[in-house]
Amino acid sequence: MRIDDLNPVPLGDLLDDLQHGECRFDPELHTGPDAFTIEPLMDRMAREDAAGEVCASCPVIDSCLEFALRTNPKNGIWAGLPAAQLHTLSTSAHKLGEVA
């Protein structure tokens, strides 16, 4: 069993849902500064905490989490979680699927 098998919602439909996310109002809060700007660790942690708070009340948090788990983003905050944590969740889910 794979994550894709858990919910057959097409990625395009999930992407459409994300257009209604709270992150659309302040995308840099969820993605951070551009690649040429060094963000101090404390600033990044504060930004990611604030992004997580925005995500907590977002109407499309479930679609966001599913999209992120299926696409494995390399950066940003998705459904309140940093990309590295999502990668860990995705890897764990794949391992569970292999055992099941």
Coordinates of C-alpha atoms in Angstrom, one line a residue:
M1 CA 0.0 0.0 0.0
R2 CA 1.3 3.5 -0.9
I3 CA 0.2 6.9 0.4
D4 CA -1.4 7.5 -3.1
D5 CA -3.6 4.5 -2.5
L6 CA -5.0 5.8 0.8
N7 CA -7.1 8.5 -0.9
P8 CA -7.5 8.5 -4.7
V9 CA -8.1 12.3 -4.9
P10 CA -6.3 13.5 -8.0
L11 CA -3.3 15.8 -7.2
G12 CA -4.9 18.5 -9.5
D13 CA -8.0 18.5 -7.3
L14 CA -5.8 18.9 -4.2
L15 CA -3.9 21.7 -5.9
D16 CA -7.3 23.5 -6.6
D17 CA -8.2 23.2 -2.9
L18 CA -4.9 24.8 -2.0
Q19 CA -6.0 28.0 -3.8
H20 CA -8.3 28.5 -0.8
G21 CA -5.6 28.2 1.8
E22 CA -4.9 30.9 4.3
C23 CA -1.2 30.9 3.1
R24 CA -2.3 32.8 0.0
F25 CA -2.5 36.0 2.0
D26 CA 1.2 35.9 3.1
P27 CA 3.0 33.3 1.0
E28 CA 6.5 34.4 2.3
L29 CA 5.4 33.5 5.8
H30 CA 5.2 29.8 4.6
T31 CA 8.1 29.8 2.2
G32 CA 10.6 32.1 3.8
P33 CA 12.8 34.7 2.1
D34 CA 14.3 34.2 -1.3
A35 CA 17.2 31.9 -1.9
F36 CA 19.7 34.8 -1.8
T37 CA 18.7 36.0 1.7
I38 CA 20.2 34.4 4.8
E39 CA 17.5 34.0 7.5
P40 CA 18.8 33.8 11.0
L41 CA 17.8 30.6 12.9
M42 CA 15.7 32.4 15.5
D43 CA 13.9 34.4 12.8
R44 CA 13.2 31.2 10.8
M45 CA 11.9 29.5 13.9
A46 CA 9.6 32.4 14.8
R47 CA 8.3 32.6 11.1
E48 CA 7.6 28.8 11.1
D49 CA 5.8 29.0 14.4
A50 CA 3.6 31.9 13.0
A51 CA 3.0 29.9 9.8
G52 CA 1.9 26.9 11.8
E53 CA -0.6 29.0 13.7
V54 CA -2.1 30.2 10.4
C55 CA -2.3 26.7 9.2
A56 CA -4.1 25.5 12.4
S57 CA -7.2 27.4 11.4
C58 CA -7.0 26.9 7.6
P59 CA -10.0 25.3 5.9
V60 CA -7.9 23.2 3.6
I61 CA -5.3 21.9 6.1
D62 CA -6.2 18.3 5.3
S63 CA -5.8 18.8 1.5
C64 CA -2.6 20.6 2.1
L65 CA -1.2 17.8 4.3
E66 CA -2.2 15.1 1.7
F67 CA -0.7 17.2 -1.2
A68 CA 2.5 17.6 0.8
L69 CA 2.8 14.0 1.7
R70 CA 2.3 12.9 -1.9
T71 CA 4.6 15.5 -3.4
N72 CA 7.4 15.7 -0.8
P73 CA 8.2 19.4 -1.0
K74 CA 11.8 20.4 -0.3
N75 CA 11.0 23.5 1.7
G76 CA 8.3 25.6 3.2
I77 CA 5.6 25.0 5.8
W78 CA 2.7 22.7 4.7
A79 CA -0.3 22.0 6.9
G80 CA 1.7 23.6 9.8
L81 CA 4.7 21.3 9.4
P82 CA 8.2 22.1 8.0
A83 CA 9.2 20.1 4.8
A84 CA 11.8 18.1 6.8
Q85 CA 9.1 16.8 9.2
L86 CA 6.8 16.0 6.3
H87 CA 9.6 14.0 4.7
T88 CA 9.9 12.0 7.9
L89 CA 6.2 11.4 8.1
S90 CA 6.1 10.4 4.4
T91 CA 9.0 8.0 4.9
S92 CA 7.3 6.5 7.9
A93 CA 4.0 6.1 6.1
H94 CA 5.7 4.3 3.2
K95 CA 7.4 1.9 5.6
L96 CA 4.1 1.2 7.3
G97 CA 2.5 0.6 3.9
E98 CA 5.2 -1.9 3.0
V99 CA 4.6 -3.9 6.2
A100 CA 0.8 -3.8 5.9

